[in-house]
Short mmCIF file of C-alpha atoms in Angstrom, two decimals:
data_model
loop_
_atom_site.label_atom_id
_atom_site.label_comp_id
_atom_site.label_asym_id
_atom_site.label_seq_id
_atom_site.Cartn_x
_atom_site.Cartn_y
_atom_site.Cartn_z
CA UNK F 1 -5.23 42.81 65.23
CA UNK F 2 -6.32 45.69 67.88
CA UNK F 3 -5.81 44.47 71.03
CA UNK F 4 -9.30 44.05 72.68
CA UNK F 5 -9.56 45.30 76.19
CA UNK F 6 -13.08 45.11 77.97
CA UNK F 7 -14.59 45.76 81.02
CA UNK F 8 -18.29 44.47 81.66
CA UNK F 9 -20.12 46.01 84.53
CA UNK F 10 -22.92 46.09 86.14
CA UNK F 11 -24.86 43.95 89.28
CA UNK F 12 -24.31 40.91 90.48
CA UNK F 13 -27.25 38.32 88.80
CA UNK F 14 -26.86 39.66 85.54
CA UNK F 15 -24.83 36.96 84.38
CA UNK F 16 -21.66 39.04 83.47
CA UNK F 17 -18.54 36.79 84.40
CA UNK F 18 -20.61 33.81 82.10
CA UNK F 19 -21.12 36.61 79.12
CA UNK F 20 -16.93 37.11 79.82
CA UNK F 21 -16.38 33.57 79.61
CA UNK F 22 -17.73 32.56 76.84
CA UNK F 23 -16.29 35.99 75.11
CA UNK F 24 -13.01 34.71 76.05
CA UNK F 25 -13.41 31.45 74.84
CA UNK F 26 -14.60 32.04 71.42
CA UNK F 27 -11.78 34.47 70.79
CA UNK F 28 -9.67 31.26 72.24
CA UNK F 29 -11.09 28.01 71.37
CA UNK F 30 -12.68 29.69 67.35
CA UNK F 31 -10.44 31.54 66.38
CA UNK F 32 -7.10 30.77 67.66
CA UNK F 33 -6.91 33.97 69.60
CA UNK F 34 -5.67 34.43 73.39
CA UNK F 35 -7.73 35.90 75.84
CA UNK F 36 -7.97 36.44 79.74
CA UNK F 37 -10.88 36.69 81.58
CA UNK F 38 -11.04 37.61 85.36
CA UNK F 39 -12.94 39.24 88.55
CA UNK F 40 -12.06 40.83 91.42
CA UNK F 41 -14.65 40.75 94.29
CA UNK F 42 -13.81 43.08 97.23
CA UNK F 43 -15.86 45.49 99.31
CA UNK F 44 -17.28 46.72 96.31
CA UNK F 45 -18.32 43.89 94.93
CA UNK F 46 -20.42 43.36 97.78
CA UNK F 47 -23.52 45.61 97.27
CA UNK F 48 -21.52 47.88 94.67
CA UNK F 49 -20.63 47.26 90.77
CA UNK F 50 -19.96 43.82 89.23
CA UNK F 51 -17.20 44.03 87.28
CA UNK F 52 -15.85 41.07 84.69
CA UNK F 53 -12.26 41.81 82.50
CA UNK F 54 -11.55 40.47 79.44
CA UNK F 55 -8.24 41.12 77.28
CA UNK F 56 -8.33 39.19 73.74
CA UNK F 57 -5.08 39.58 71.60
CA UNK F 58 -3.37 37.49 68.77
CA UNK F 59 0.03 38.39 70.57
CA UNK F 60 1.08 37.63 74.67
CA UNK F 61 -1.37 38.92 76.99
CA UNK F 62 1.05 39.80 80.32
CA UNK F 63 -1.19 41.65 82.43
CA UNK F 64 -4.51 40.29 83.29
CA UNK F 65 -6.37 43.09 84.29
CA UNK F 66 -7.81 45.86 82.29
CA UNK F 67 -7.34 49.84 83.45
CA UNK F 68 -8.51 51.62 80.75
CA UNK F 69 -11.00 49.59 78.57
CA UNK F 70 -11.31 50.19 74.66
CA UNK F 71 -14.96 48.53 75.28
CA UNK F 72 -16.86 49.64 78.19
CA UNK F 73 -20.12 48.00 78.80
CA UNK F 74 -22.30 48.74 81.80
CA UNK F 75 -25.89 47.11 82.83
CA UNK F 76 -26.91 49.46 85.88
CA UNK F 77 -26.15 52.94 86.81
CA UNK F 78 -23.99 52.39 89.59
CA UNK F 79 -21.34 50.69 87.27
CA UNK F 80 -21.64 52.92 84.44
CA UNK F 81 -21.11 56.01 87.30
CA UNK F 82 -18.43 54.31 87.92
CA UNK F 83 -16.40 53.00 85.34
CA UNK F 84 -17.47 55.68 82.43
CA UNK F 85 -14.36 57.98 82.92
CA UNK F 86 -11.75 55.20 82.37
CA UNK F 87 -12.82 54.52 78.88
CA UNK F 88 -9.87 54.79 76.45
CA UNK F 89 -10.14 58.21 74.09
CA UNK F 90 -12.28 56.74 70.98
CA UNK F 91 -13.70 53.68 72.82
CA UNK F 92 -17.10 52.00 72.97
CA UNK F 93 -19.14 52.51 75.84
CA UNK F 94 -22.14 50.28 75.21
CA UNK F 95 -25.11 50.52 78.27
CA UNK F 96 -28.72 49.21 78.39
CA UNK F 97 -31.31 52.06 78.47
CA UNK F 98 -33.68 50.49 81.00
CA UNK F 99 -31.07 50.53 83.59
CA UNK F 100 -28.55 53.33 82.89
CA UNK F 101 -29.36 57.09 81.73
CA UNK F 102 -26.05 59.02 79.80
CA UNK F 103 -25.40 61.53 82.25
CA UNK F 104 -21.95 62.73 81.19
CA UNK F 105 -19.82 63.04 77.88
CA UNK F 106 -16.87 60.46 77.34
CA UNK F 107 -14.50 60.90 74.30
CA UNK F 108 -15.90 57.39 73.23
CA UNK F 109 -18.56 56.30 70.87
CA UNK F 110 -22.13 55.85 72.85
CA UNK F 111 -24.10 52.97 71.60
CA UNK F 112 -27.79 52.96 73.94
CA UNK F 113 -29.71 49.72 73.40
CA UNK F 114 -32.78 48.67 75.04
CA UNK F 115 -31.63 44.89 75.30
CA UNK F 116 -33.47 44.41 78.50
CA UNK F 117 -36.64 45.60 77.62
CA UNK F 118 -36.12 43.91 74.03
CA UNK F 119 -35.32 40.32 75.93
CA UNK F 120 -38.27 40.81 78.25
CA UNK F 121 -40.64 41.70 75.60
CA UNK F 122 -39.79 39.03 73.07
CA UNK F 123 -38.95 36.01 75.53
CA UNK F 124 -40.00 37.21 79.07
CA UNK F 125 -36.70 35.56 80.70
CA UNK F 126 -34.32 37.95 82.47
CA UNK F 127 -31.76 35.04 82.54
CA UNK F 128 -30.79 35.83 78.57
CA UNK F 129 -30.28 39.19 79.23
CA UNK F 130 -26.30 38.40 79.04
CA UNK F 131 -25.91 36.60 76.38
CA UNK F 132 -28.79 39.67 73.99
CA UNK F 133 -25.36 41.94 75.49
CA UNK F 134 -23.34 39.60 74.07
CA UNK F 135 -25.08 40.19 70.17
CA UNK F 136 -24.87 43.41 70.96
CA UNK F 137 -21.57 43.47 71.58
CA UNK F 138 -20.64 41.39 68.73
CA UNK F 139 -22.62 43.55 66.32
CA UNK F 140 -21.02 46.41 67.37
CA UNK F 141 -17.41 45.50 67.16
CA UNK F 142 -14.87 43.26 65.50
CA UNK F 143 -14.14 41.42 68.63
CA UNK F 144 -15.10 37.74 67.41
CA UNK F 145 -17.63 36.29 64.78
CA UNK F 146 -20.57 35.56 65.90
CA UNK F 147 -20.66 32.31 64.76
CA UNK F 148 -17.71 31.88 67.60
CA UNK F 149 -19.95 32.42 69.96
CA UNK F 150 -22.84 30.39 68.96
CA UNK F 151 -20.22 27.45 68.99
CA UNK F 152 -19.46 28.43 72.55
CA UNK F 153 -23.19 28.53 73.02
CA UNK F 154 -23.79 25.19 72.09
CA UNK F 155 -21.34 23.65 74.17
CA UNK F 156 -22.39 25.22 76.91
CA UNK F 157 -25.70 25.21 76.76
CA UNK F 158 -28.20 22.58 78.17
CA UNK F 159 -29.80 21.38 74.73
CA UNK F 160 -33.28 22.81 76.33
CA UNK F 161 -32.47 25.54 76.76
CA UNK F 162 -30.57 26.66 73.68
CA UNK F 163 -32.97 27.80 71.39
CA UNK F 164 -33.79 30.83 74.13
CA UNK F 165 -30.22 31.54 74.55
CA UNK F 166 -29.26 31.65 70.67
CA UNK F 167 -33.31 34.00 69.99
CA UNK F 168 -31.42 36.32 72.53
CA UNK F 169 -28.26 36.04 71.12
CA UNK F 170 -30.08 36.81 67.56
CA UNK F 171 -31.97 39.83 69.34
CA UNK F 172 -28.55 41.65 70.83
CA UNK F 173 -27.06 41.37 67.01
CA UNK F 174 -30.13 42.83 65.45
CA UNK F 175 -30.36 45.89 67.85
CA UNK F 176 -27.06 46.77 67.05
CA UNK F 177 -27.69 46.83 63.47
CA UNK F 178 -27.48 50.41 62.18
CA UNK F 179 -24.90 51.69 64.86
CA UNK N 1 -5.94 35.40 108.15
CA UNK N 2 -3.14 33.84 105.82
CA UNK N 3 -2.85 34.45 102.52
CA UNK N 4 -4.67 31.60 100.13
CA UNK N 5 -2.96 31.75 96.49
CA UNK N 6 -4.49 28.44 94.86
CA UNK N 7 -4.13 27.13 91.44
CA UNK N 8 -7.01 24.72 89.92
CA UNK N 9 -5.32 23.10 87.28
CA UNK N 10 -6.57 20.01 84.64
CA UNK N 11 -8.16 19.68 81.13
CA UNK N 12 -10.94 21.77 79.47
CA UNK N 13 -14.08 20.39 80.60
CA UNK N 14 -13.62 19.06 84.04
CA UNK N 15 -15.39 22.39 85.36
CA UNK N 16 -12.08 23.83 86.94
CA UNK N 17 -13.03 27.45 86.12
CA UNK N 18 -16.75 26.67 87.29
CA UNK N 19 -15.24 25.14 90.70
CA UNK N 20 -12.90 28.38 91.21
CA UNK N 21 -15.60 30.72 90.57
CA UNK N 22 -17.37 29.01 93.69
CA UNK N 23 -14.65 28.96 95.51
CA UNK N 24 -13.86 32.88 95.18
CA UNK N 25 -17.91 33.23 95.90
CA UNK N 26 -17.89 31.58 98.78
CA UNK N 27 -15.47 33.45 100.36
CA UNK N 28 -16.26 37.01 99.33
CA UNK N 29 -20.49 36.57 99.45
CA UNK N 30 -20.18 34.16 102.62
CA UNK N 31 -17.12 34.90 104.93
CA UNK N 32 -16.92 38.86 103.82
CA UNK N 33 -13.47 38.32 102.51
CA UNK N 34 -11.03 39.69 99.13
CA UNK N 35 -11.18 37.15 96.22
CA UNK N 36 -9.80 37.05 92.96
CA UNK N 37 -10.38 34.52 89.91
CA UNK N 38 -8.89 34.63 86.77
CA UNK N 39 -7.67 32.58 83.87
CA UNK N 40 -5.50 32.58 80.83
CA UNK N 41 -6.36 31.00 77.25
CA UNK N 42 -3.11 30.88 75.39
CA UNK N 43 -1.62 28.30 72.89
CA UNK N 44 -1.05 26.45 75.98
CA UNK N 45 -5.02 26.22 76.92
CA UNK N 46 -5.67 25.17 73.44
CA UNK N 47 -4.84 21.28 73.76
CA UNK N 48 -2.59 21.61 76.59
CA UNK N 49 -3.26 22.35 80.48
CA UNK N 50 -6.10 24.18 82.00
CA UNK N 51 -5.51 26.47 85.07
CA UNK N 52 -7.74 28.75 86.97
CA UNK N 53 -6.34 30.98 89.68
CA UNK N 54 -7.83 32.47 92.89
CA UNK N 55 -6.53 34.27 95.48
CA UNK N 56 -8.25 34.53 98.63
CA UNK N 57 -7.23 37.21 101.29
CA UNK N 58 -8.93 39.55 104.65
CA UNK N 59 -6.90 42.75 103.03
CA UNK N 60 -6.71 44.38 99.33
CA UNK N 61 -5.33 42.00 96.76
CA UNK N 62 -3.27 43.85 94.36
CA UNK N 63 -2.14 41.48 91.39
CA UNK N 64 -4.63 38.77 90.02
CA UNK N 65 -2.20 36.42 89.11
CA UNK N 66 -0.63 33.36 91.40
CA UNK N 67 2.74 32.61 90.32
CA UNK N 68 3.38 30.34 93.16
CA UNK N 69 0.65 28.75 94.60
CA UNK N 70 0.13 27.34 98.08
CA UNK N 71 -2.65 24.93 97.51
CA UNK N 72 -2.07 23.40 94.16
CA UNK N 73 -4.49 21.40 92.51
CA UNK N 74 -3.81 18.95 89.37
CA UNK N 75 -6.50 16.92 87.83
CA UNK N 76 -4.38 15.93 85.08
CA UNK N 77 -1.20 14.69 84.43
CA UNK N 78 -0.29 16.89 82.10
CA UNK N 79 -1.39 20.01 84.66
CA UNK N 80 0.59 18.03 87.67
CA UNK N 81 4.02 17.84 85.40
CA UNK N 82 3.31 21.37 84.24
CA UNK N 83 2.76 23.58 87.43
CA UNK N 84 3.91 20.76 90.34
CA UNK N 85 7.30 22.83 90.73
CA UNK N 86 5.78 26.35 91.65
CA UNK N 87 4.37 24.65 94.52
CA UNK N 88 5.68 27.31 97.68
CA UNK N 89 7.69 25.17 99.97
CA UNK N 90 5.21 23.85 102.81
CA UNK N 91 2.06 24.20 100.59
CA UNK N 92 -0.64 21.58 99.48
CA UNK N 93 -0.62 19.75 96.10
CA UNK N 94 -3.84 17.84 95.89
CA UNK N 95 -4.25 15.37 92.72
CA UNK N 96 -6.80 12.89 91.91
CA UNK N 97 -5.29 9.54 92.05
CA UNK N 98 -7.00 8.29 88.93
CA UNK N 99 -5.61 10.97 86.52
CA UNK N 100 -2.43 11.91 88.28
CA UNK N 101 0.91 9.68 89.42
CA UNK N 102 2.75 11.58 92.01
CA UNK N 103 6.25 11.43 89.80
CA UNK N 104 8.92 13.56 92.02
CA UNK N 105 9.12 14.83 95.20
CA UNK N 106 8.27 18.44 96.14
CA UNK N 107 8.47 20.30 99.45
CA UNK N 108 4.37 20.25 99.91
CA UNK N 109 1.85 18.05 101.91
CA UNK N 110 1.29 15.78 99.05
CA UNK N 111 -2.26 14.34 99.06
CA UNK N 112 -3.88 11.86 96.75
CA UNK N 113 -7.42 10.81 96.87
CA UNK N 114 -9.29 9.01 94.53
CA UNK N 115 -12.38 11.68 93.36
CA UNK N 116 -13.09 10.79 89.95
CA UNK N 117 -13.34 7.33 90.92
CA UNK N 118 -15.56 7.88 94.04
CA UNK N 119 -18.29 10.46 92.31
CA UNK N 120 -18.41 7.70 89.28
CA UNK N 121 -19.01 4.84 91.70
CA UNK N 122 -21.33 6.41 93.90
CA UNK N 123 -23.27 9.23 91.75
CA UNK N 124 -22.17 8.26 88.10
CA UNK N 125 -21.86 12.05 86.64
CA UNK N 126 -18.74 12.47 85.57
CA UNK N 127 -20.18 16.66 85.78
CA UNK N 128 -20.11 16.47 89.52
CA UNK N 129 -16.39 15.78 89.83
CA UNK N 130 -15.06 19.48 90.05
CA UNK N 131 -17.32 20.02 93.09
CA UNK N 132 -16.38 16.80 94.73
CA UNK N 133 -12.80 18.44 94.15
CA UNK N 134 -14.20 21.63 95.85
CA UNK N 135 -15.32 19.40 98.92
CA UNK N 136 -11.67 17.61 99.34
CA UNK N 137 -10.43 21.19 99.03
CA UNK N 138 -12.30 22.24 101.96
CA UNK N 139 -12.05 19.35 104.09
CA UNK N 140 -8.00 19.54 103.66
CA UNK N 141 -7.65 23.31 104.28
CA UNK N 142 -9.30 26.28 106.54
CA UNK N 143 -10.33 28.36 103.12
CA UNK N 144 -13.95 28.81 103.73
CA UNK N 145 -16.48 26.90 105.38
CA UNK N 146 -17.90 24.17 103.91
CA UNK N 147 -21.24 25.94 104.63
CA UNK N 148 -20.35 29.16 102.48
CA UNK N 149 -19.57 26.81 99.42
CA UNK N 150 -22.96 25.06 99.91
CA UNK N 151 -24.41 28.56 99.79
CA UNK N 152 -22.83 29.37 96.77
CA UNK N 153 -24.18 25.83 95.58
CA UNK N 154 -27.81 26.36 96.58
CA UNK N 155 -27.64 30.27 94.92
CA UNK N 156 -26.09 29.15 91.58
CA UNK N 157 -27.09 25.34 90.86
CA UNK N 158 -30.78 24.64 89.15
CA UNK N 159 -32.81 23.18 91.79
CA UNK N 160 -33.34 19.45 90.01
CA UNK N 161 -29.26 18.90 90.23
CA UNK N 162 -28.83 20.42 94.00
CA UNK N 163 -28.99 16.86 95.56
CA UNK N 164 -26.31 15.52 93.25
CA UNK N 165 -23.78 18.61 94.03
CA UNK N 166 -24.77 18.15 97.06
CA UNK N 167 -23.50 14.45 97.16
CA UNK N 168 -20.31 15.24 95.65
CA UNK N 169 -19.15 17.76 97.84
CA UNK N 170 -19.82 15.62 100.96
CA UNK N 171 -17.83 12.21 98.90
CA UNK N 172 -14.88 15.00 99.03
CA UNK N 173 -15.21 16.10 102.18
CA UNK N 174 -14.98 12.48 103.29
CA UNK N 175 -12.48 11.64 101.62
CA UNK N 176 -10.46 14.69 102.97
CA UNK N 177 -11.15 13.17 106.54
CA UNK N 178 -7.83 12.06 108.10
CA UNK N 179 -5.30 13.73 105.51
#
């Protein structure tokens, strides 16, 4: 397989390093793949960008940080300013349009999705927000079946609260449909 | 400040990545320190030993990894045979004494408390164990303040479980007392 290297930004509430984790362990615990996960917080994390890496491979993974990403994702402005120019030539930069306007042009394929709005509109709960990014993502990409990630889901998942989480899930995968 | 390089090592489930997460929280939000958290899922994770790494540092931390820790922890047998022998000479191996048996000898303050069976005793939730761990961890070392990791508590936990955290990081902080 392509080796999958992704960088989720964005701010710090937005639930990115859970979205990473359970990324990571679908690719690991469905479908036999290896994966790291990590975060570095620093004097930027405080106040600046968020910033989750995941790596997902079927072969050794040696280095646990990602440089340039193949899949770029970024929730606010400040991290897409930020991270948009190390996206690999031919990469996915995925963003939400309530929080980020395209302002430059990366050699990567631009996917715009109003996942925020869409979440807020259809169940009024910012706290699915990450894992609508997650459908997204998945609908956009080879990275892992879905159904990988609903199995993650429900073991994760307080059984009240997993209906909400999988209708987000549902709405991410249906507004990348067509891109 | 000295350099912390900890490893959080046991079996999927016990909430080792959850507890590092805190940890690496605590210090960056809290104390206005570096932190780093990562972990690998390899063949190894799947069946085998869980580990979670964090480094914790006042200047720029350059590599994510820890290859040899200085505060080990090992909630598992399994997890203390595997990673007991990277310990750095004068470092700190904590285990729980219901999973672990302290089998050889290694150049570290060796201490053994008895978490699992204290938080089942006295709270019952099996769930609460990794931040009893967390409590221990602070009561044994000058990491962060036990008041940052509260912090990070009262920010991330849902308001109807707060008490019981709560509880379990004070049973480890007591039982840290006098190690």
């Amino acid at each position: 397989m392509e080796r999958f290297r992704v960088i989720l930004s964005g701010s710090g509430g937005q639930g990115i390093i859970t979205a990473s984790i359970f990324l990571a362990e679908a690719a690991v615990y469905y479908e036999g793949l290896n994966a790291v996960q990590s975060q570095a917080y620093g004097p930027e994390a405080r106040g600046g960008a968020t910033r989750a890496d995941v790596i997902v491979s079927d072969s050794a993974i040696r280095f646990p940080k990602v440089n340039q990403p193949n899949i770029l994702i970024s929730l606010t402005q400040l991290a897409y300013n930020k991270f948009s120019e190390t996206i690999r030539p031919g990469g996915l930069l995925l963003i939400d349009s309530h929080f980020v306007n395209l302002e430059r042009k990366v050699d990567a394929r631009q996917v715009a999705l109003g996942m925020y709005k869409a979440v807020m509109d259809k169940i009024g709960k910012p706290i699915v927000f990450n894992i609508c990014m997650l459908g997204a993502l998945i609908g956009l990409t080879d990275l892992v079946k879905a159904e990988s990630i609903l199995r993650v889901l429900e073991s994760k998942i307080p059984a009240e609260f997993l209906d909400m989480n999988r209708e987000a899930f549902d709405i991410g995968l249906r507004l990348a449909e067509g891109h």
